[in-house]
Short mmCIF file of C-alpha atoms in Angstrom, two decimals:
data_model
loop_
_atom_site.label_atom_id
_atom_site.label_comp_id
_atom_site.label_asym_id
_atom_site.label_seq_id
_atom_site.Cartn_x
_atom_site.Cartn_y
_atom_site.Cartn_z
CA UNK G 5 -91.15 0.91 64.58
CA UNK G 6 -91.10 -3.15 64.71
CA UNK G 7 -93.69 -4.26 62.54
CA UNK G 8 -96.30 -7.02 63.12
CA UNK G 9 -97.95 -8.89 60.59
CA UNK G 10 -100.71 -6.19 60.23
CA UNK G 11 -99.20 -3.83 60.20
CA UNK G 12 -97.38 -5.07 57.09
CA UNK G 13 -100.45 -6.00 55.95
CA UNK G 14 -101.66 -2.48 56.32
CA UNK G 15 -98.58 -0.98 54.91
CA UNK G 16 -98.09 -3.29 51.50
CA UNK G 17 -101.76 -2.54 50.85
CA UNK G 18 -101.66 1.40 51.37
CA UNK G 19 -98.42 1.25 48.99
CA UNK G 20 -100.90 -0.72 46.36
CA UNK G 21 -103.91 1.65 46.73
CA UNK G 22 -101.16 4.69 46.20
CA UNK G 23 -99.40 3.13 43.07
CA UNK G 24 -102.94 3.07 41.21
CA UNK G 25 -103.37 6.51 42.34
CA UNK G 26 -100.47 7.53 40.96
CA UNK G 27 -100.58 6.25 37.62
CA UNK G 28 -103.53 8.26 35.86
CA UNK G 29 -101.61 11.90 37.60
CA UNK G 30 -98.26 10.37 36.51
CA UNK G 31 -99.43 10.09 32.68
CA UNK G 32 -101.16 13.17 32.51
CA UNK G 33 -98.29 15.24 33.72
CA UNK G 34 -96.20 13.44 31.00
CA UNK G 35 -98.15 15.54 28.26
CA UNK G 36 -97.89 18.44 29.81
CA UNK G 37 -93.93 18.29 30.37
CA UNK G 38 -93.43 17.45 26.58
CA UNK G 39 -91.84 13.37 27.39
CA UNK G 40 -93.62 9.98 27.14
CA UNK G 41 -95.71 8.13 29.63
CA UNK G 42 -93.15 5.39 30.18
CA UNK G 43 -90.71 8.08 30.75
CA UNK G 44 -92.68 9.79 33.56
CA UNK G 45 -93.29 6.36 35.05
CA UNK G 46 -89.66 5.49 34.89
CA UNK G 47 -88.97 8.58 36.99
CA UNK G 48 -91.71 7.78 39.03
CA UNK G 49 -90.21 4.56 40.42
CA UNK G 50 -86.70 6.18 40.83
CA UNK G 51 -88.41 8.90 42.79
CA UNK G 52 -90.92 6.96 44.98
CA UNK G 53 -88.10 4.07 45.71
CA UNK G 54 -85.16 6.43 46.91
CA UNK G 55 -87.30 8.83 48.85
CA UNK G 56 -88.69 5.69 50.78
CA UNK G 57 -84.84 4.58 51.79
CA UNK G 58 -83.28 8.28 52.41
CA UNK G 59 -86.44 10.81 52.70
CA UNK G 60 -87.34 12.44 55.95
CA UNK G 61 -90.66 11.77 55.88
CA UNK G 62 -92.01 8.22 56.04
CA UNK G 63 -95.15 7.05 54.35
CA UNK G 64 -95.02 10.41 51.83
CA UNK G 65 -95.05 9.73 48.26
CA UNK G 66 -93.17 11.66 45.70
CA UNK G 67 -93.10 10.70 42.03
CA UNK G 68 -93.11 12.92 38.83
CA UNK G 69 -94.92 15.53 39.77
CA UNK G 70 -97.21 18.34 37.57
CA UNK G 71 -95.95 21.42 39.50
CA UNK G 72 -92.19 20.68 38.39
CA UNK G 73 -93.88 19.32 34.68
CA UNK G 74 -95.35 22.97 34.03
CA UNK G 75 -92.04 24.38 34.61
CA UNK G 76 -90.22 22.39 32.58
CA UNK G 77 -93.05 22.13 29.96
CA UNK G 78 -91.98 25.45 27.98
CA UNK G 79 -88.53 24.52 27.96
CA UNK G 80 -89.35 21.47 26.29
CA UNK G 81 -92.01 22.92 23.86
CA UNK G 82 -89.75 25.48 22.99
CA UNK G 83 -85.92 23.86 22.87
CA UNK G 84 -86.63 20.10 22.59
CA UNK G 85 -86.58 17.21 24.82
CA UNK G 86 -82.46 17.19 24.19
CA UNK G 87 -82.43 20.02 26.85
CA UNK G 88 -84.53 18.32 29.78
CA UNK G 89 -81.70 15.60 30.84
CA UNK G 90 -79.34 18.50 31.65
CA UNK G 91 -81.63 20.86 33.21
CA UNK G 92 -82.79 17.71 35.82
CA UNK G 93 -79.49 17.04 36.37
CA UNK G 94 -79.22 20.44 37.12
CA UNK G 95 -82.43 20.93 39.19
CA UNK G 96 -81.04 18.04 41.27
CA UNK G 97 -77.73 19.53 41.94
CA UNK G 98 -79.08 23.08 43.13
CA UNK G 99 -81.52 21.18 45.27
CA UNK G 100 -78.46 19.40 47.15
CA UNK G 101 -77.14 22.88 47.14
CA UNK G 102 -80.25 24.43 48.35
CA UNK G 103 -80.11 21.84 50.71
CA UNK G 104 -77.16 22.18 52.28
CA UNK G 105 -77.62 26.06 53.17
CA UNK G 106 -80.56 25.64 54.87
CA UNK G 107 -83.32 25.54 52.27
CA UNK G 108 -85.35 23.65 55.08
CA UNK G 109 -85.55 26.65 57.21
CA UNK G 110 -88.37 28.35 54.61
CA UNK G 111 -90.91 26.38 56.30
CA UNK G 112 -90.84 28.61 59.51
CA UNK G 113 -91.10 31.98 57.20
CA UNK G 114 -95.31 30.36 55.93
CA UNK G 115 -97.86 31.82 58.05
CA UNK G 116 -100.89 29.85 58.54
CA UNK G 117 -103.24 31.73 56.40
CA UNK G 118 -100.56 30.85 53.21
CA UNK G 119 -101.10 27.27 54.64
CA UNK G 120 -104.39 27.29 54.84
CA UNK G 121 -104.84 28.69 50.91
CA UNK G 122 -102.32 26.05 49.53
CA UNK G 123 -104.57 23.21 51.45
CA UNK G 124 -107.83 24.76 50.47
CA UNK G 125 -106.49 25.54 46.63
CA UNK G 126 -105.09 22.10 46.15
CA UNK G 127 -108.28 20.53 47.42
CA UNK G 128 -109.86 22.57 44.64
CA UNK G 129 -107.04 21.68 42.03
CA UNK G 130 -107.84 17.76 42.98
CA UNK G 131 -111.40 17.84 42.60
CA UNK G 132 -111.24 19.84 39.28
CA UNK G 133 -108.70 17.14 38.22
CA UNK G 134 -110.80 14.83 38.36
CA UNK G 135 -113.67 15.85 35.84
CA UNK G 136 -111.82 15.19 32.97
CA UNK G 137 -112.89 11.94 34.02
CA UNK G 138 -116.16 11.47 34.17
CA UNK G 139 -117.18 15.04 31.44
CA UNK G 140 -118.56 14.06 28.52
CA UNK G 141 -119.13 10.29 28.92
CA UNK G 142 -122.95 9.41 29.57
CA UNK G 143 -124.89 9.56 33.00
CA UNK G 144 -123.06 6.03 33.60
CA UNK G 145 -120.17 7.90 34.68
CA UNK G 146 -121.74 10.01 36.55
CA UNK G 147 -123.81 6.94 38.52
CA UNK G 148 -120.32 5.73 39.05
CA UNK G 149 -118.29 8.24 40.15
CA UNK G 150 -121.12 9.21 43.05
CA UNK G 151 -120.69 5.11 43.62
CA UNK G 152 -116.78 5.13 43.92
CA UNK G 153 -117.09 8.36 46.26
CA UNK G 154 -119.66 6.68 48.46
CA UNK G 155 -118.14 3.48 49.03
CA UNK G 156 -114.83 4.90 50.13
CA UNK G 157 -115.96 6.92 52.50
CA UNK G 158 -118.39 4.44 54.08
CA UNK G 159 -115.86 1.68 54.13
CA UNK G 160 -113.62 2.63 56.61
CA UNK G 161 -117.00 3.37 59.18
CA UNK G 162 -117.91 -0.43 58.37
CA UNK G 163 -114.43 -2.06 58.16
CA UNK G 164 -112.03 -0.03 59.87
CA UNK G 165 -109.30 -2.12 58.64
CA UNK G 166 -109.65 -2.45 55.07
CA UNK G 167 -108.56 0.26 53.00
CA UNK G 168 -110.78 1.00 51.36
CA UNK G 169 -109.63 2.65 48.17
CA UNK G 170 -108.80 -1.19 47.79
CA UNK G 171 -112.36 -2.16 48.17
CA UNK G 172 -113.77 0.95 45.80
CA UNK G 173 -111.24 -0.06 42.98
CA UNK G 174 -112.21 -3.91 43.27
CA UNK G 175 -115.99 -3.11 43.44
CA UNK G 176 -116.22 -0.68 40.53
CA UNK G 177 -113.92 -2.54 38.36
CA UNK G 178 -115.78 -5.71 38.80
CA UNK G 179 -119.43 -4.16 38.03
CA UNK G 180 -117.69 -2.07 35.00
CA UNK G 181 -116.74 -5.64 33.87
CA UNK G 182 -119.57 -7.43 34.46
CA UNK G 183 -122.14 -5.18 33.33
CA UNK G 184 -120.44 -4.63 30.05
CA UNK G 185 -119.63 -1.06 30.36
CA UNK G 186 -117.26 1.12 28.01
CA UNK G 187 -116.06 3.69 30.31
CA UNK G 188 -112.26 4.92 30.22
CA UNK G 189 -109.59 3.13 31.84
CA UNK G 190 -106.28 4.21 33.27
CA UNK G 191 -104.08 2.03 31.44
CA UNK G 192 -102.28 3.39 28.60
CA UNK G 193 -101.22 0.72 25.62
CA UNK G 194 -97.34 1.27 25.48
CA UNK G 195 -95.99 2.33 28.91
CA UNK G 196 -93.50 -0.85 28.85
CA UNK G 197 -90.63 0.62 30.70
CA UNK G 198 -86.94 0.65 28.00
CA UNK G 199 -83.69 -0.51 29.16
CA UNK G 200 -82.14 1.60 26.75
CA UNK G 201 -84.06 4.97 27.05
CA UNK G 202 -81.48 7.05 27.90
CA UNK G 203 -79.87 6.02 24.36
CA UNK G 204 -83.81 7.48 22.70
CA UNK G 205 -82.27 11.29 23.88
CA UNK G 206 -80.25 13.48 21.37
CA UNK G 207 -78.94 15.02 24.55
CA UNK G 208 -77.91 18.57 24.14
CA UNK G 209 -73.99 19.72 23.84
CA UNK G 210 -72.51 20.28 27.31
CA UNK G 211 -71.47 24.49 26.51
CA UNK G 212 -72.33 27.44 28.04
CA UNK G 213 -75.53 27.96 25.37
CA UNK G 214 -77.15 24.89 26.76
CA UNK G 215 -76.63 26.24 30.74
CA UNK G 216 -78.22 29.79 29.93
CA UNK G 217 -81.19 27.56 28.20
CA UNK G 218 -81.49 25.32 30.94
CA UNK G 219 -80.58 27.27 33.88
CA UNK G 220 -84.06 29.57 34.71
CA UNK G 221 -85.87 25.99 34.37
CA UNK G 222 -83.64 24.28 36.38
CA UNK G 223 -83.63 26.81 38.75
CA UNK G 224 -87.86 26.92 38.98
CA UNK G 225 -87.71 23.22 38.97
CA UNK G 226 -85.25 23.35 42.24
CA UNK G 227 -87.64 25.77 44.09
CA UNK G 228 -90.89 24.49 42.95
CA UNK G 229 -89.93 20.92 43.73
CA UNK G 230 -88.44 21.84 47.38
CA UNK G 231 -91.57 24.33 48.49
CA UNK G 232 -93.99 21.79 47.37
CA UNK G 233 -92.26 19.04 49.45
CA UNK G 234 -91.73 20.96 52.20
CA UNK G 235 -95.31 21.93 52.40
CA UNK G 236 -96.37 18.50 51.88
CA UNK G 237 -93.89 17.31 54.84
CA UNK G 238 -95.76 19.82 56.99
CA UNK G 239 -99.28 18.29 56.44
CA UNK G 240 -97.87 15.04 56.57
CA UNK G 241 -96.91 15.81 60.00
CA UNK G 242 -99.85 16.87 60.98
CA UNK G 243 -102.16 14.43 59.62
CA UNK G 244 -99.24 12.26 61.79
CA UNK G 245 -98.89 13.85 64.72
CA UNK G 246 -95.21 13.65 64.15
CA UNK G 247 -92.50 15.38 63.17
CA UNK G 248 -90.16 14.86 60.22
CA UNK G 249 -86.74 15.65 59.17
CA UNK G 250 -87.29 18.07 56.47
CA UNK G 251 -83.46 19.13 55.75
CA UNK G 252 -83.15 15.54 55.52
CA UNK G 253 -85.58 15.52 52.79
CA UNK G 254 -84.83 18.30 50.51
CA UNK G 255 -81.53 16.28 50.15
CA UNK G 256 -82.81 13.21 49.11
CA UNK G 257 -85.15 14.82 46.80
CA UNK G 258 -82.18 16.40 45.04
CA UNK G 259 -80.06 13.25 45.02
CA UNK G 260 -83.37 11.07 43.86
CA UNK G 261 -83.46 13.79 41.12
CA UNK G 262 -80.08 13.33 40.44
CA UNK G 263 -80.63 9.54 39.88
CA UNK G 264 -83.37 10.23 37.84
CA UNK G 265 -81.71 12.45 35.22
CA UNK G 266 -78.67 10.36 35.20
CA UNK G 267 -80.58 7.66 33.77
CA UNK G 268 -82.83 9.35 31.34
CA UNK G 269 -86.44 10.67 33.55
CA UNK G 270 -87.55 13.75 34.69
CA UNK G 271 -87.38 15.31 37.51
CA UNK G 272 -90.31 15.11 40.59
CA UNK G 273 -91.42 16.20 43.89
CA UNK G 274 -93.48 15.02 46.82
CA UNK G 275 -97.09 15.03 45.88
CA UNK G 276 -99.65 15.84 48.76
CA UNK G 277 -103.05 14.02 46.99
CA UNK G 278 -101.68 10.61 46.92
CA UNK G 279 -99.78 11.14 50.35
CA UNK G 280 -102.58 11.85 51.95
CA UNK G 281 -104.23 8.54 49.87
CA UNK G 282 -101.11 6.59 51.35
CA UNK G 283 -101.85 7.90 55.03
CA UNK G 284 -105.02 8.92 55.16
CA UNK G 285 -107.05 6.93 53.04
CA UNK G 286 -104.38 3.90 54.17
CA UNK G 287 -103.32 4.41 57.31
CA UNK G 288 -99.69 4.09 56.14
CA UNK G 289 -96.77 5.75 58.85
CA UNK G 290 -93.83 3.81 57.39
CA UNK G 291 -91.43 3.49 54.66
CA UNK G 292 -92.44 0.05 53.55
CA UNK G 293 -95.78 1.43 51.96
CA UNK G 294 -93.72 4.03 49.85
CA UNK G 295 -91.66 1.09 48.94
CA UNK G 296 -94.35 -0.94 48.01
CA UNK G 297 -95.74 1.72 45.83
CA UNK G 298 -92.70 2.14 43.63
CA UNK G 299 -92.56 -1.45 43.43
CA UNK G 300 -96.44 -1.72 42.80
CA UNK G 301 -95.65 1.11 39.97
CA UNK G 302 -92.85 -0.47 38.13
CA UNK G 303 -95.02 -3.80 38.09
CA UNK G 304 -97.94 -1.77 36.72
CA UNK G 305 -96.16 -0.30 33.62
CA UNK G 306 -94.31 -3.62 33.10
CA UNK G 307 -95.77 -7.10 33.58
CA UNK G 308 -98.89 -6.17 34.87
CA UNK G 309 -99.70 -3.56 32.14
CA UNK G 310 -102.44 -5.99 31.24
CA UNK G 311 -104.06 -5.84 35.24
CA UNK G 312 -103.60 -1.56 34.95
CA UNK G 313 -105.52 -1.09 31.12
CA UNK G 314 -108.62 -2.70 33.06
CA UNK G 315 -108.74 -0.51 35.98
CA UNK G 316 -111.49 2.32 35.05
CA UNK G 317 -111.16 5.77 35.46
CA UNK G 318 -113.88 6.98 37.38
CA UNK G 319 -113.00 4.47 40.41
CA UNK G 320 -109.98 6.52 41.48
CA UNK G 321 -111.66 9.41 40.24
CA UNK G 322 -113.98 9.28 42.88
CA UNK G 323 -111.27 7.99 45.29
CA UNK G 324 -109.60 11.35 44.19
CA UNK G 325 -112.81 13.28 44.63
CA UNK G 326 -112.79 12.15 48.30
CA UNK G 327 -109.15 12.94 48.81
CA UNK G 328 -110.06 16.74 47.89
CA UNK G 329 -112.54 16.97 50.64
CA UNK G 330 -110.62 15.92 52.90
CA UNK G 331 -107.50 17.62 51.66
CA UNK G 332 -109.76 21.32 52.22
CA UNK G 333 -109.53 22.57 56.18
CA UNK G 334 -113.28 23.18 56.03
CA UNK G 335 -112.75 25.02 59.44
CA UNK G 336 -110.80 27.76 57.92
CA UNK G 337 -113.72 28.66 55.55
CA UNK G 338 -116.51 28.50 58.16
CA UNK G 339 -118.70 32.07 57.82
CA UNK G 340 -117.87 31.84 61.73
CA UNK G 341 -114.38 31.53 61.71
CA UNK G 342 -114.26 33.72 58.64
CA UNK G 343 -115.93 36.20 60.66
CA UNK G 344 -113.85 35.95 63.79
CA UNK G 345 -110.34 36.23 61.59
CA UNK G 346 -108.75 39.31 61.13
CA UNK G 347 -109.28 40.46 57.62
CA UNK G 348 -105.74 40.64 56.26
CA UNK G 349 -105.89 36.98 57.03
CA UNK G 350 -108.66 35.69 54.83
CA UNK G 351 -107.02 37.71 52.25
CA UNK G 352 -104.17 36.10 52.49
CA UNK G 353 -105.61 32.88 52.27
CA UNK G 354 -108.09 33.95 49.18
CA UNK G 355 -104.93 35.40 46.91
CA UNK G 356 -102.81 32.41 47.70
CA UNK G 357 -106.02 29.99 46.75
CA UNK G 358 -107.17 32.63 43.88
CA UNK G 359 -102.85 32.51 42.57
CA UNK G 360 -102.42 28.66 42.53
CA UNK G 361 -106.50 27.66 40.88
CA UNK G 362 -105.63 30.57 37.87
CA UNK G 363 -101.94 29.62 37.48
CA UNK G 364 -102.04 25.40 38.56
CA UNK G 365 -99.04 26.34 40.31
CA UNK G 366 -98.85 25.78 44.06
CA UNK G 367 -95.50 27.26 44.02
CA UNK G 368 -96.74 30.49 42.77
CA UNK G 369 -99.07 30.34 44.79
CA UNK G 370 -97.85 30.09 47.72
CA UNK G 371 -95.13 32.63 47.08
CA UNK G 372 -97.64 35.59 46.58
CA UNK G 373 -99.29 34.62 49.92
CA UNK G 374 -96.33 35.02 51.35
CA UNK G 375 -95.31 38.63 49.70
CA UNK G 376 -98.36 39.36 50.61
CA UNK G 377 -98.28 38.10 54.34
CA UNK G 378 -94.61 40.16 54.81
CA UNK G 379 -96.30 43.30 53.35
CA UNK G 380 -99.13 43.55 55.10
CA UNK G 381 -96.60 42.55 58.53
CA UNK G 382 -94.35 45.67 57.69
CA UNK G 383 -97.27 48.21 57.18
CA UNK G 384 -98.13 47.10 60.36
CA UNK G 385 -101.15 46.36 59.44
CA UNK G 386 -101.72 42.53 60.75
CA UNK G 387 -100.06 40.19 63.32
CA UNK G 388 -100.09 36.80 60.84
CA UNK G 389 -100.08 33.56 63.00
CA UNK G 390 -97.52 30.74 62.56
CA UNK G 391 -98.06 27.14 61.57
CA UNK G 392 -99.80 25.46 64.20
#
């Protein structure tokens, strides 16, 4: 695609809007994987940067994500953080592996109803995200949050080319500031980014006790990393209208894993809010707005630290909240299409949204919807539809 001037315009700016999306998930999913914010970051802009030269997929975003962090979370809890650089490198090398045999292939073995539960269940998983936020902090928040939502989805009906997560985070940061309000902010004190971090690991010994420890969680980490990416390449395509090379994909995500490890972060996968923040919210289709993200990000937990502490909460809360209604397919939950569907679809679609809310696993997820799907095909009992 040759690129005019606008369209780099449009590109550099979606990459912005996504990087200050990113942080606030980014830093949570550091505490629940057991390693630092700066870490998480780190891995972050390894992740988001070699995806956007060797992924299949332009204009999707993958970073540290919290799917892979619960999997490795219990490892880490349990053994240490010495035993996470070895099980990324790991996860990276049976994802090349993976790869290579075919992995890709899954996608075609997802019905729609599984589809339509993992949309539906991470629209629900966004939104609910997104309280911690604004809970507990005065009506202010509240007032706020309604604000931020508002003004990005009015924006783009009164000035089609400004993205407007751009134009919520400047308005809301500007009236916190101005009206002298105390309302959380995303920056975190501390999230410099260390040459030397690797060196901060007591790395476990390389023996066969450290590869029975780290081999289930590397394992989960592989699969949970590729299905999640692979899903996400599928909406991406649709929300597109294009295609995308999704062998192509799975093997940079294990090599960008790889790189990751190797020097000290933690392993990540594509992550379908802030894609669809990048493409939908930005009207991003190309590789230079995932490259400007990862740049965006490693000058937001470096030099600009002082720029990210200022930006509040609630304004890409309420970007976020947006993100999750349009993430749902509201027509698959329509009493009339609910009506017309054969029943062993809509339960498909409820146990792979009831799975993923109760666990926070998309992954799991995803995998009893389609158990369930396969079951319910060999009793005969339902014709399941394809992806369409």
């Amino acid at each position: 695609m040759k690129l005019s001037s606008g369209i780099w315009s449009r590109e550099i700016v979606a990459g912005l809007v996504t990087a200050l999306a990113l942080v606030p998930e980014v830093i949570s999913f550091s505490v629940i994987s057991g390693v630092s914010p700066e870490i998480s970051l780190f891995s972050s802009v390894i992740l988001c940067l070699t995806l956007s030269f060797a992924g299949g997929r332009p204009a999707m975003v993958t970073a540290a994500a919290g799917s892979v962090a619960l999997v490795a979370g219990p490892m880490v809890h349990t053994h240490g953080l010495a035993y996470l650089m070895p099980a990324v490198l790991l996860c990276g090398a049976l994802q090349l592996i993976f790869s290579c045999a075919g992995f890709a292939g899954i996608i075609r073995f997802i019905k729609q109803p599984v589809m339509n539960g993992f949309v539906n269940a991470l629209g629900v998983l966004i939104f609910a995200a997104q309280l911690s936020s604004v809970n507990h902090h005065g009506i202010i928040i509240y007032i706020l949050f309604a604000l931020a939502a508002i003004i990005t989805v009015c924006v783009p009906r009164l000035l089609p080319r400004v993205p407007a997560p751009l134009i919520t985070v400047l308005i809301i940061s500007l009236l916190v500031y101005f009206a002298g309000l105390t309302v959380p902010m995303v920056g975190v004190q501390g999230t410099e980014l260390k040459g030397d971090m690797i060196r901060d690991w007591n790395m476990a010994p390389v023996n066969f006790h450290t590869l029975m420890i780290i081999f289930p969680t590397a394992l989960s980490m592989a699969l949970v990393g590729l299905m999640e990416t692979l899903l996400t390449a599928t909406v991406a395509d649709a929300m597109t209208q294009t295609s995308s090379d999704k062998t192509r994909e799975s093997l940079a995500l294990g090599a960008a894993n790889l790189l990751a490890g190797s020097l000290g972060g933690v392993a990540g996968c594509a992550m379908i809010g802030q894609s669809i923040v990048n493409i939908e919210l930005g009207k991003a289709r190309t590789r230079l707005s995932t490259f400007a993200a990862g740049i965006t990000l490693l000058l937001l937990s470096t030099d600009m630290n002082n720029i990210l502490n200022r930006i509040p909460m609630v304004a890409l809360a309420g970007i976020m909240a947006v993100v999750a209604m349009k993430t749902i397919n509201w027509n698959s939950i329509r009493p009339a299409t609910l009506i017309k569907s054969p029943w062993s679809e809509t339960l498909i679609m409820i146990v792979s949204v009831g799975i993923t809310v109760f666990t926070g696993n998309l992954a799991a997820g995803v995998a009893c919807g389609v158990i369930l799907t396969y079951i319910l095909i060999f009793r005969k009992a339902t014709t399941i539809p394809t992806l369409r």
